[in-house]
Coordinates of C-alpha atoms and ligand atoms in Angstrom, one line a residue:
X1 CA 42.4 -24.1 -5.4
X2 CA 43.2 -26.7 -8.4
X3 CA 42.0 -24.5 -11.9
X4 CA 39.1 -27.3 -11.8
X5 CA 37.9 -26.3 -8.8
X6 CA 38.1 -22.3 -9.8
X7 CA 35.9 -23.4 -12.8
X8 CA 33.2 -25.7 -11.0
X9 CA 33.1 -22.6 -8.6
X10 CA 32.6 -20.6 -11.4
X11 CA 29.9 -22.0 -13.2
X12 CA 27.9 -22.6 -9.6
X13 CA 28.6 -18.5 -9.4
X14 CA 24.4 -17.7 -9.5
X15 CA 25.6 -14.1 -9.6
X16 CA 27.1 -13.7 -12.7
X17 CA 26.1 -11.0 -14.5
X18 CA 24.1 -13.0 -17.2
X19 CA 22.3 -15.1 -14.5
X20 CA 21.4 -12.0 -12.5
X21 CA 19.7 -9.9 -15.7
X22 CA 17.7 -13.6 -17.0
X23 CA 16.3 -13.4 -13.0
X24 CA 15.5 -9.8 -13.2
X25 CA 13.8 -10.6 -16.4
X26 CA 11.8 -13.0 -14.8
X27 CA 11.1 -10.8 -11.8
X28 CA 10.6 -7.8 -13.6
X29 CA 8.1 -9.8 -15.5
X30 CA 6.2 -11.1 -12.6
X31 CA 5.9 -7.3 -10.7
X32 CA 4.6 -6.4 -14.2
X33 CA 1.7 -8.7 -13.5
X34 CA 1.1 -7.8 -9.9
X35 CA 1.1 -4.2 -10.3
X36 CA -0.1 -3.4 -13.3
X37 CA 1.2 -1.3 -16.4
X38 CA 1.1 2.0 -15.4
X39 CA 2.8 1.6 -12.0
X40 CA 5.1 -0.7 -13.2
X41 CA 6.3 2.1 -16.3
X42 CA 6.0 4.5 -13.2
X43 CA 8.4 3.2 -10.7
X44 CA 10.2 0.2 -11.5
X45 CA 10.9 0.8 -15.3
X46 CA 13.9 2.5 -14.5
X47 CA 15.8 0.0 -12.3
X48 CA 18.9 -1.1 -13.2
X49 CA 20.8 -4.1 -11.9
X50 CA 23.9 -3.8 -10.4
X51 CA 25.9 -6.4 -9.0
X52 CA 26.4 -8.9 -5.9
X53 CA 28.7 -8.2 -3.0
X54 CA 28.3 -10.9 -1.1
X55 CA 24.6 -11.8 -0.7
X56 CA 23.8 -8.2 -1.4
X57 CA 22.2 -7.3 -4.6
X58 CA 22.1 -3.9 -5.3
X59 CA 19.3 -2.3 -8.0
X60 CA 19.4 1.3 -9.3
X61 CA 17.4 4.0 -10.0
X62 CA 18.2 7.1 -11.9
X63 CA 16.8 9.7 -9.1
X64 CA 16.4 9.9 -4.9
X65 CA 12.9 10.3 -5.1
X66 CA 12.7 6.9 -7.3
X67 CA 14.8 5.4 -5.1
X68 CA 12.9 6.2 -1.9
X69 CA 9.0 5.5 -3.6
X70 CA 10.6 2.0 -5.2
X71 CA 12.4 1.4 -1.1
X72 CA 9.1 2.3 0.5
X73 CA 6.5 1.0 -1.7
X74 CA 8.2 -2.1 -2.8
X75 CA 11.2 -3.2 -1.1
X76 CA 10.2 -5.9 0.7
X77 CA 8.7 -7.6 -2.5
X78 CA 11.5 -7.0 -4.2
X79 CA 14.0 -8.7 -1.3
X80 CA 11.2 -11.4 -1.1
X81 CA 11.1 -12.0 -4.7
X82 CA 14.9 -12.1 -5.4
X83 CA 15.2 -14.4 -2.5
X84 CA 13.0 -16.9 -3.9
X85 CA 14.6 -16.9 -7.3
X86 CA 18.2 -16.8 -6.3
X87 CA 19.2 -17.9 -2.9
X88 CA 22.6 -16.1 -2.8
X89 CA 21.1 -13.3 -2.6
X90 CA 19.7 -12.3 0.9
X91 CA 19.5 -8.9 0.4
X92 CA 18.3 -6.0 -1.9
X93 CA 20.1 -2.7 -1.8
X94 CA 18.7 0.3 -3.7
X95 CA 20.6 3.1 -4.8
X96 CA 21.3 5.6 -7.5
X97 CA 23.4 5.7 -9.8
X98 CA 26.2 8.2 -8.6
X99 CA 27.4 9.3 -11.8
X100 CA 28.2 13.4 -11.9
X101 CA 25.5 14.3 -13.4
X102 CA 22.7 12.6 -11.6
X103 CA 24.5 13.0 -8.1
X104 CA 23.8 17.1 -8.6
X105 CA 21.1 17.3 -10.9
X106 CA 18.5 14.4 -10.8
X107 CA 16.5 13.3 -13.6
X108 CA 13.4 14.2 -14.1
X109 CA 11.0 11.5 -12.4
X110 CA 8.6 9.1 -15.3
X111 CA 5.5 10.8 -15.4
X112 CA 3.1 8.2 -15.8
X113 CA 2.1 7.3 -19.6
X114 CA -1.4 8.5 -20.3
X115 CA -4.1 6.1 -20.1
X116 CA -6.7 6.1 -22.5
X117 CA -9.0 8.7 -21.0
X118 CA -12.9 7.5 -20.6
X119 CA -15.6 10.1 -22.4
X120 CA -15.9 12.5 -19.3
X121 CA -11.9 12.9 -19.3
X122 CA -11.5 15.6 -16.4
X123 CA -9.8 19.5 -17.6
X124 CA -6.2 20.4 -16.8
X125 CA -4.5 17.8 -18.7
X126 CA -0.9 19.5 -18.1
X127 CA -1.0 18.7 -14.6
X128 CA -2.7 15.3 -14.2
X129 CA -0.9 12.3 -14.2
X130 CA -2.2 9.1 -15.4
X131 CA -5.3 8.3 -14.1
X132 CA -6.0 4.6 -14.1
X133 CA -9.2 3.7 -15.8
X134 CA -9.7 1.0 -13.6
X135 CA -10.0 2.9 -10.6
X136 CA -13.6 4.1 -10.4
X137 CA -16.3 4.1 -7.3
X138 CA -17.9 1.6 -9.7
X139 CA -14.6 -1.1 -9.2
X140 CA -14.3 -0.1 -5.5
X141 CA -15.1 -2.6 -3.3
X142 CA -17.0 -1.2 0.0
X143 CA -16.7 -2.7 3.3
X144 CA -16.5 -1.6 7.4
X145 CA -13.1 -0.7 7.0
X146 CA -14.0 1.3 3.9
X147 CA -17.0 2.8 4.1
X148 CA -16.4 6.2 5.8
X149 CA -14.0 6.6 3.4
X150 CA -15.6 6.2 0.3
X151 CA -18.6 8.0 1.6
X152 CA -16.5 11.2 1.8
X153 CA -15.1 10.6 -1.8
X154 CA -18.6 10.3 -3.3
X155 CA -19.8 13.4 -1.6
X156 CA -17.1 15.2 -3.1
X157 CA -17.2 13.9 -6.4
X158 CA -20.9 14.9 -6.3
X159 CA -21.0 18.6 -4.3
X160 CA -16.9 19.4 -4.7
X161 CA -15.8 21.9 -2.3
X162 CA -19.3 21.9 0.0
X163 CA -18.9 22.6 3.7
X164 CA -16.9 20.2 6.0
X165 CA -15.3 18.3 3.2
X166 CA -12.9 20.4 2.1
X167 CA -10.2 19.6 2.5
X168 CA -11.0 15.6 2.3
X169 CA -8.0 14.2 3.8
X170 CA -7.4 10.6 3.3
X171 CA -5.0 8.5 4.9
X172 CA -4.2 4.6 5.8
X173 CA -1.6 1.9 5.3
X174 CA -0.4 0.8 1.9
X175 CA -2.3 -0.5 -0.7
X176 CA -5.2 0.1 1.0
X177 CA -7.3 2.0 -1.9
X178 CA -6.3 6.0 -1.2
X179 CA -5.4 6.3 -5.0
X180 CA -8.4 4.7 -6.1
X181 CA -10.4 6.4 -4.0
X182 CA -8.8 9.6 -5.5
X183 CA -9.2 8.8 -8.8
X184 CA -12.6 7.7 -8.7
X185 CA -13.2 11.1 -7.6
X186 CA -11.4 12.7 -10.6
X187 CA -13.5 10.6 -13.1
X188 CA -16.8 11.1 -11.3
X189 CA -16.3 15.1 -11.6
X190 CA -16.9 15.8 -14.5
X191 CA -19.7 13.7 -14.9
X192 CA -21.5 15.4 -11.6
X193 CA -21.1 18.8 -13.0
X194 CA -24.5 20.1 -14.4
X195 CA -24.9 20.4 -18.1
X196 CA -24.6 23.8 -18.4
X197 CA -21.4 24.3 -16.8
X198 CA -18.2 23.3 -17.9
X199 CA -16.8 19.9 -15.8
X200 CA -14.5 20.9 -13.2
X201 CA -10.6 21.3 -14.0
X202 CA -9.1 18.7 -12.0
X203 CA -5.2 18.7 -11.1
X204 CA -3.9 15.0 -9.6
X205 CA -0.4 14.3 -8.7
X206 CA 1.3 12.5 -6.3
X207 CA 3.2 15.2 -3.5
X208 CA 6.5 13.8 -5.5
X209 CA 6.0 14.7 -8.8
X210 CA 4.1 17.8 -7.5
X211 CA 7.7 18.6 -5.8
X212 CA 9.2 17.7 -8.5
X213 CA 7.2 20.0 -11.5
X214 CA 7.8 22.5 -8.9
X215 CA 11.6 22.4 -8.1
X216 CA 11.7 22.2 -11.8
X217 CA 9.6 25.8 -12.4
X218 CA 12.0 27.2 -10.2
X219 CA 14.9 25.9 -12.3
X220 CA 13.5 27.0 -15.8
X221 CA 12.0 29.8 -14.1
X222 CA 8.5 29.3 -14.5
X223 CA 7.5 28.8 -11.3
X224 CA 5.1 31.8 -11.4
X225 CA 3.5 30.1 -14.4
X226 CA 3.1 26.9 -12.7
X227 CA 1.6 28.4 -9.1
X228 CA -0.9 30.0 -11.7
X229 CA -1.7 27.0 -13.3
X230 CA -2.4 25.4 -10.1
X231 CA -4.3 28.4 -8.6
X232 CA -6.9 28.0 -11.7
X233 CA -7.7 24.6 -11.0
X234 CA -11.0 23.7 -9.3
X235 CA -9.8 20.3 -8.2
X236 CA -6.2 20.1 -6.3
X237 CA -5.6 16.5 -5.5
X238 CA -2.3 15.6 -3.7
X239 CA -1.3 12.1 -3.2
X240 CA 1.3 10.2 -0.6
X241 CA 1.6 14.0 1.0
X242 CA 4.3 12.1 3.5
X243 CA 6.3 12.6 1.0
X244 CA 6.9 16.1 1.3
X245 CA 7.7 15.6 5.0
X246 CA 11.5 17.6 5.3
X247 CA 11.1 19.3 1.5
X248 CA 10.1 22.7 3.4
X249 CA 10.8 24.9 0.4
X250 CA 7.6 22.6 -1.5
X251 CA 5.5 22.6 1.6
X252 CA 5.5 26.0 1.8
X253 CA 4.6 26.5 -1.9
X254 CA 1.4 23.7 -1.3
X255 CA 0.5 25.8 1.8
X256 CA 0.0 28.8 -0.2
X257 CA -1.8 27.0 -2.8
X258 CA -3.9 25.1 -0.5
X259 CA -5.4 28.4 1.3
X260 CA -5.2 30.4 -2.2
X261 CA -7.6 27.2 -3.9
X262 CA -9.9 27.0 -0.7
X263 CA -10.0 30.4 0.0
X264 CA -11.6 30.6 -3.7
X265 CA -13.9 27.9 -3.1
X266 CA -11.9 24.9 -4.7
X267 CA -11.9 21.4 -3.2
X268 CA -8.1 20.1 -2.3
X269 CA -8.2 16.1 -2.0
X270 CA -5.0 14.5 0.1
X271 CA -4.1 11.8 0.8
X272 CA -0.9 10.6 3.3
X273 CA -0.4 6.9 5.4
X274 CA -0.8 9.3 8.4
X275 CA -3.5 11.2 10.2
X276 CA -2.1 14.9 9.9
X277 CA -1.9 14.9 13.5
X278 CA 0.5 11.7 13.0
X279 CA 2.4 13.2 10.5
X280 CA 6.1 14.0 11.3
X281 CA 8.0 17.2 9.6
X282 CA 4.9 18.7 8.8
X283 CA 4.9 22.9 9.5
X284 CA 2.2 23.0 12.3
X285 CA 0.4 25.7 10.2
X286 CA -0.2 23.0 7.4
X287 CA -1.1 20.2 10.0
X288 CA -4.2 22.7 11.1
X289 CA -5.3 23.9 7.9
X290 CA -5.3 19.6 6.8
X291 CA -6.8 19.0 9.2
X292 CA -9.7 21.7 9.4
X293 CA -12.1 19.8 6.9
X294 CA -12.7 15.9 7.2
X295 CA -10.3 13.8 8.0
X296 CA -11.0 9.6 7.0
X297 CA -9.1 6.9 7.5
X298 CA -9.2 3.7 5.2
X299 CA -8.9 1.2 7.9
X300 CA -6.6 -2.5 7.6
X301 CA -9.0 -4.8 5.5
X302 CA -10.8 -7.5 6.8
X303 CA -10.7 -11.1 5.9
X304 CA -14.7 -10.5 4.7
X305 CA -13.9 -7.2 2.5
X306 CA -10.5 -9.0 1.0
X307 CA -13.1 -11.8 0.6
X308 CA -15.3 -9.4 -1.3
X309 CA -12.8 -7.5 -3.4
X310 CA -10.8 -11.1 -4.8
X311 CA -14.9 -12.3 -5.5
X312 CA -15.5 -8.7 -7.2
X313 CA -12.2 -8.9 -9.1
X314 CA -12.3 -12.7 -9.6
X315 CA -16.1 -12.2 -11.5
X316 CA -14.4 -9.5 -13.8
X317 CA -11.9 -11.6 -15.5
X318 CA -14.0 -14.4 -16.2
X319 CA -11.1 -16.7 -14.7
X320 CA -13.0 -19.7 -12.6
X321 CA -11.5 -20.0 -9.3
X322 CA -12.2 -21.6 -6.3
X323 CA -13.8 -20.4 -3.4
X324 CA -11.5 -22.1 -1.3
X325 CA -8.2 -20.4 -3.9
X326 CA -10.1 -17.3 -2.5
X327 CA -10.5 -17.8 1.0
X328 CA -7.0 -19.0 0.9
X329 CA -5.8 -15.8 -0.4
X330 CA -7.8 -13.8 1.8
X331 CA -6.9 -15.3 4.8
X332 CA -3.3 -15.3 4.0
X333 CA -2.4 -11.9 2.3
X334 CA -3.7 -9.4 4.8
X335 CA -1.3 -6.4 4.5
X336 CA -2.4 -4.5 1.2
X337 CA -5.0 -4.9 -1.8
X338 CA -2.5 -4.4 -3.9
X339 CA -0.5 -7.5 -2.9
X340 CA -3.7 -9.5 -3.0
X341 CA -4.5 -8.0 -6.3
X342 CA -1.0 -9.1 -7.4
X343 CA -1.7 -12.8 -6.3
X344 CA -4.8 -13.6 -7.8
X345 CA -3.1 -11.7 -11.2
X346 CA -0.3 -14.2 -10.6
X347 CA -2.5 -17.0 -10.9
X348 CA -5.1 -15.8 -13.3
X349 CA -1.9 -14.9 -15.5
X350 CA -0.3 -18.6 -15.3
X351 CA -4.1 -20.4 -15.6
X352 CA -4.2 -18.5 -18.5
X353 CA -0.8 -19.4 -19.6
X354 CA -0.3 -22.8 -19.3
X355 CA -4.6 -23.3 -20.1
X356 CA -4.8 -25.4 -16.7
X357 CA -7.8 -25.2 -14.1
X358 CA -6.7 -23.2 -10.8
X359 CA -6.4 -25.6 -8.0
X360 CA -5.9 -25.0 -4.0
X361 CA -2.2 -27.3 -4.4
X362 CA -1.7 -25.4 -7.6
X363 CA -2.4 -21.9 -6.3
X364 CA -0.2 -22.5 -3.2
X365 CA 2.6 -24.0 -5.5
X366 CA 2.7 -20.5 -7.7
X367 CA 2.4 -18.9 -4.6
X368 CA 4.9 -19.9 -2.5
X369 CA 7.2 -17.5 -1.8
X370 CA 4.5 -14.9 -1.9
X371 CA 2.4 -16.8 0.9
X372 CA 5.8 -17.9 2.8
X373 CA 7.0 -13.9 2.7
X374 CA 3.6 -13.3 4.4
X375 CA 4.3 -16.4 6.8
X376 CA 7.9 -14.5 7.9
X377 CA 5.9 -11.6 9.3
X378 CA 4.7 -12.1 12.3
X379 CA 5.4 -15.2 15.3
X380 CA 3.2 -15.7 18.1
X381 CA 5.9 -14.9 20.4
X382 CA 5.4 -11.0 18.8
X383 CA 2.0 -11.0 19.0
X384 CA 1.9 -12.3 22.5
X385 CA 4.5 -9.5 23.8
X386 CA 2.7 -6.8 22.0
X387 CA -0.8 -7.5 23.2
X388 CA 0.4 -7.9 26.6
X389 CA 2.9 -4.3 26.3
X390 CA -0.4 -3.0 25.0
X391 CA -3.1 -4.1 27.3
X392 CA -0.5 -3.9 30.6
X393 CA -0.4 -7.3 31.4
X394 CA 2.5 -10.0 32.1
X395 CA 3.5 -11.7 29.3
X396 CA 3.5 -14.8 31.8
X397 CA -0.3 -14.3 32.3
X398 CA -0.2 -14.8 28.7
X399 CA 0.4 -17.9 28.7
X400 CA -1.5 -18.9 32.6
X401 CA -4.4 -20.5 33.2
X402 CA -5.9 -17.0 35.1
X403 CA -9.4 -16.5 33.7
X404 CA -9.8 -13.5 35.0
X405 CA -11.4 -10.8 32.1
X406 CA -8.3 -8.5 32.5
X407 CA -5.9 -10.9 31.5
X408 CA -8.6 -13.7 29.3
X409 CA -9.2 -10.6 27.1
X410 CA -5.8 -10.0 26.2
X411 CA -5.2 -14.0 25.9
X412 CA -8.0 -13.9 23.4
X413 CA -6.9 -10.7 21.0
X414 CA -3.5 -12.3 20.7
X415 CA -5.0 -15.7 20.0
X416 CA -7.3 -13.9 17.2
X417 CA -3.9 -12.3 15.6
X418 CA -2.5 -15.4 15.9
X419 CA -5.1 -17.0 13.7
X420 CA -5.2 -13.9 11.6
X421 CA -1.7 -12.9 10.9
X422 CA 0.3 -16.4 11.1
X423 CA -0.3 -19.6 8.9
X424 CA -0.1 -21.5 12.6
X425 CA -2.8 -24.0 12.9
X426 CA -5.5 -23.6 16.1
X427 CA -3.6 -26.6 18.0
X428 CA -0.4 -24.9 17.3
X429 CA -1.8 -21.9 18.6
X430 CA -2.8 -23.5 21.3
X431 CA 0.3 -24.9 22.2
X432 CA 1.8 -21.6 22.2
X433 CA -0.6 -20.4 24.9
X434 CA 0.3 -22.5 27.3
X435 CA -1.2 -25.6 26.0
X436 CA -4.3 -24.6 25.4
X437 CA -7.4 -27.1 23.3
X438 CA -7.3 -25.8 19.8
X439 CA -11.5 -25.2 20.5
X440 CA -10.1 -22.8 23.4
X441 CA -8.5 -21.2 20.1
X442 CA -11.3 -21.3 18.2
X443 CA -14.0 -20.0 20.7
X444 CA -11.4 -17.0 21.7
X445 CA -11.2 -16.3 17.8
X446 CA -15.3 -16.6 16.8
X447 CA -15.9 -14.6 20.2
X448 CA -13.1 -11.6 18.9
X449 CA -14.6 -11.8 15.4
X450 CA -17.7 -11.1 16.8
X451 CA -16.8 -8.5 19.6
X452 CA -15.0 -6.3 17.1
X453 CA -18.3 -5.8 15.4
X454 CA -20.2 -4.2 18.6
X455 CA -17.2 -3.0 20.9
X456 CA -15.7 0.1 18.5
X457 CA -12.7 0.2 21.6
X458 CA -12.1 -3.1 21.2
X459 CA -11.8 -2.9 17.5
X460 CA -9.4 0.2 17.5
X461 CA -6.9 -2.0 19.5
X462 CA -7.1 -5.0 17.2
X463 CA -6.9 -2.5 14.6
X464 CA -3.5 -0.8 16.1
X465 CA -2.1 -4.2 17.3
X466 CA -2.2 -5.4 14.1
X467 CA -0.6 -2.5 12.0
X468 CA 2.1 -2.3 14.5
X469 CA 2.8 -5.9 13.7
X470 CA 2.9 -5.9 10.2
X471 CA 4.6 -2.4 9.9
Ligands
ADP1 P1 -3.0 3.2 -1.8 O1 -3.0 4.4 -2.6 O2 -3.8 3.3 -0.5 O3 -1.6 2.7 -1.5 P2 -4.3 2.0 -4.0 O4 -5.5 2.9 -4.1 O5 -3.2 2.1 -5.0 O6 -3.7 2.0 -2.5 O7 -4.9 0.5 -4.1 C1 -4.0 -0.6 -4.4 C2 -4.7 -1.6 -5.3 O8 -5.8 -2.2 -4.6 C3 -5.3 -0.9 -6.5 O9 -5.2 -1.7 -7.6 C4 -6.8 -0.7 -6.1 O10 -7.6 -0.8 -7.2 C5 -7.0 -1.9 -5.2 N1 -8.0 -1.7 -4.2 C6 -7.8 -1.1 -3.0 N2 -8.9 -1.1 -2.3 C7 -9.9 -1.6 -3.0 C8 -11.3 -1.8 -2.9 N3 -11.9 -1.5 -1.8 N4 -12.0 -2.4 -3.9 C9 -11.3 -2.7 -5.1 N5 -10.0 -2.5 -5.3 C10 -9.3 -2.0 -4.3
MG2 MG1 -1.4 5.4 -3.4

């Protein structure tokens, strides 16, 4: 290679150092948008860029438990998002930073900063992480896929610790409102206790940082102080408990707390992205006692409740924006609220910034990678080999012209998740099903839409077909 050549290589290197850390900037700048202060100082304030190998960028973070929330909770955005500012890079590696001292002893995990507390600021301060003022029944959206759920919340915020609710166990998919529901709960306490008495001490913490205050006890030797701590609340509210799933040493500690608080008549609030019955590496005598008060899920959205939420959200900033901006959005980011949260902040944020009216073209210009990263998810082909595995069938008969209800049904569902969970168009969709009219399409996904709201079997298997496909 001719020293010219080395130095045209060089300067189309994307992966320099100084290029990589003005991308993170932007990034970093965008997920601050999307998610929002407090989870943003949470999680992702810590990273620290690495370098490329290859088309591998790797990111660190100062502790394992970091490392596996920011991997769970955000990896995919983060691959997505690096992808679409720098196309070298394919993909995201997170790790920690190896160094002696945090390979043996990691750091302590960012405790959320402290919001400012509204008036009725629930007791027990020392062991209740931020609680985001913005999550209150009053900003919860309620819809079908909701409703049981928040139901359950309200009646404990109102009668904590009353038969059959305790413990409330709350689980569902990312993003899908288990934190807010929690700390809706937290701020309505105090406000439900009666005047006389004083508000409820309320403890909140997600199952990490609950492992981690405790490993921590152990270490400075205070554990004793900290069980009795715990033991005194009259609120014990445990967030993403999967994540104690393998830590046996802090499971066993929770058990103990969990039948010392309900056995004193305290309520216990947790939540997981599992059923307990669904829960792997969870002691069986744990599973039982979870499970031995009420148990409810927080369902995938539908397009109406996104609908809903985006209007709700959309009214409270006082942004104008479309309705079709919103259907668009509604129709295309169906995995988590958060993510559709982040989108409309995205273009709320730019409107804002650049003082220009939102527009559909503009909205799907900001959004493209966003929208495109939803688009990678799922093909037809998928849909159509799940919903036949699921419902028994041939994946030929798929795609026949047999009419017959065992095999149109099926036909239908995975023509409905087509529609739902793809940006394919109805003739496309169609096409895909053995040439089928795009009116075929759109009678099979109106007569789905429709079912789902009378046949409860029927919408259980939409419901599980589509969270196996977008897991
Ligand atoms: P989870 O804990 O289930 O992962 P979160 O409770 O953190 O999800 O919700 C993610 C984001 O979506 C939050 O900003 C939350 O306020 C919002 N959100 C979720 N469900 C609703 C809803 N029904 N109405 C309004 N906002 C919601
Ligand atoms: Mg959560």
């Amino acid at each position: 290679m001719t020293a010219e050549a080395r130095q045209a290589a060089a300067d189309a290197d994307t992966t320099d150092a100084t290029t990589l850390a003005t991308q993170w900037g932007r990034i970093s700048a965008r997920l601050h948008t999307e998610l929002g202060e407090a989870d943003y100082r949470s999680w992702l304030h810590q990273t620290r860029i690495g370098g490329c190998d290859g088309d591998e960028l790797t990111l660190f973070l100062p502790t394992r438990f970091l490392r596996d929330w920011v991997r769970g909770q955000h990896g995919p955005r983060l691959t997505a998002a690096w992808r679409a500012e720098n196309p070298a890079i394919r993909h995201v590696a997170l790790r920690t930073e190896t160094t002696p001292a945090t390979a043996t002893a990691p750091a302590p995990v960012a405790m959320p900063a402290a919001v400012a507390a509204p008036e009725s600021a629930p007791r027990a301060p020392e062991l209740t992480g931020a609680l985001d003022p913005r999550f209150t029944f009053a900003n919860f959206v309620v819809g079908k896929p909701n409703e049981f759920a928040y139901a359950c919340a309200r009646r404990v915020a109102t009668q904590p610790a009353c038969q059959g609710f305790n413990p409330l166990f709350l689980y569902g998919g990312v993003g899908l409102g288990k934190t807010h529901l929690m700390h809706a709960i937290a701020w309505d306490l105090p406000a439900s206790a009666p005047e006389a008495t004083r508000p409820p001490a309320v403890a909140y913490m997600s199952a990490e940082i609950f492992m981690h205050r405790f490993i921590g006890a152990l270490r400075s030797q205070s554990a004793i102080e900290f069980k009795d701590q715990l033991r005194g609340v009259d609120v014990l509210m445990i967030d993403d408990l999967q994540f104690l799933v393998g830590k046996d040493g802090t499971q066993e500690e929770f058990f103990h707390t969990f039948n010392a608080l309900v056995e004193s008549g305290k309520q216990i609030v947790v939540s997981a992205d599992k059923s307990p019955s669904d829960m792997p590496g969870i002691e069986q005598r744990l599973r039982t006692r979870l499970s031995c008060g009420m148990v409810a899920d927080l369902h995938a959205t539908t397009y109406e409740l996104r609908l809903s939420i985006l209007e709700a959200k959309t009214a409270q900033s006082g942004v104008d924006i479309p309705d079709k901006v919103l259907a668009l959005l509604a129709h295309k980011i169906t995995t988590s609220v958060r993510e559709l949260e982040g989108a409309l902040n995205r273009l709320i944020a730019e409107a804002g910034l650049f003082g220009r009216p939102i527009t559909l073209e503009g909205a799907q210009t900001i959004l493209q990678d966003l929208l495109r990263a939803h688009d990678r998810r799922v093909t037809i082909d998928e849909i159509q080999r799940k919903v036949a595995e699921h419902y028994n069938i041939r994946l030929s008969e798929m795609l026949s012209p047999r009419r017959a209800r065992s095999v149109a049904r099926p036909r239908q569902v995975a023509m409905y998740l087509a529609k739902q969970l793809t940006s394919r168009s109805l003739p496309e969709i169609g096409g895909k099903f053995g040439g089928r009219d795009h009116t075929t399409v759109l009678h099979a996904v109106k007569q789905v839409r429709d079912l789902i709201t009378k046949d409860v079997t029927l919408a259980e298997d939409v419901d599980l077909l589509r969270r196996m496909l977008e897991s």
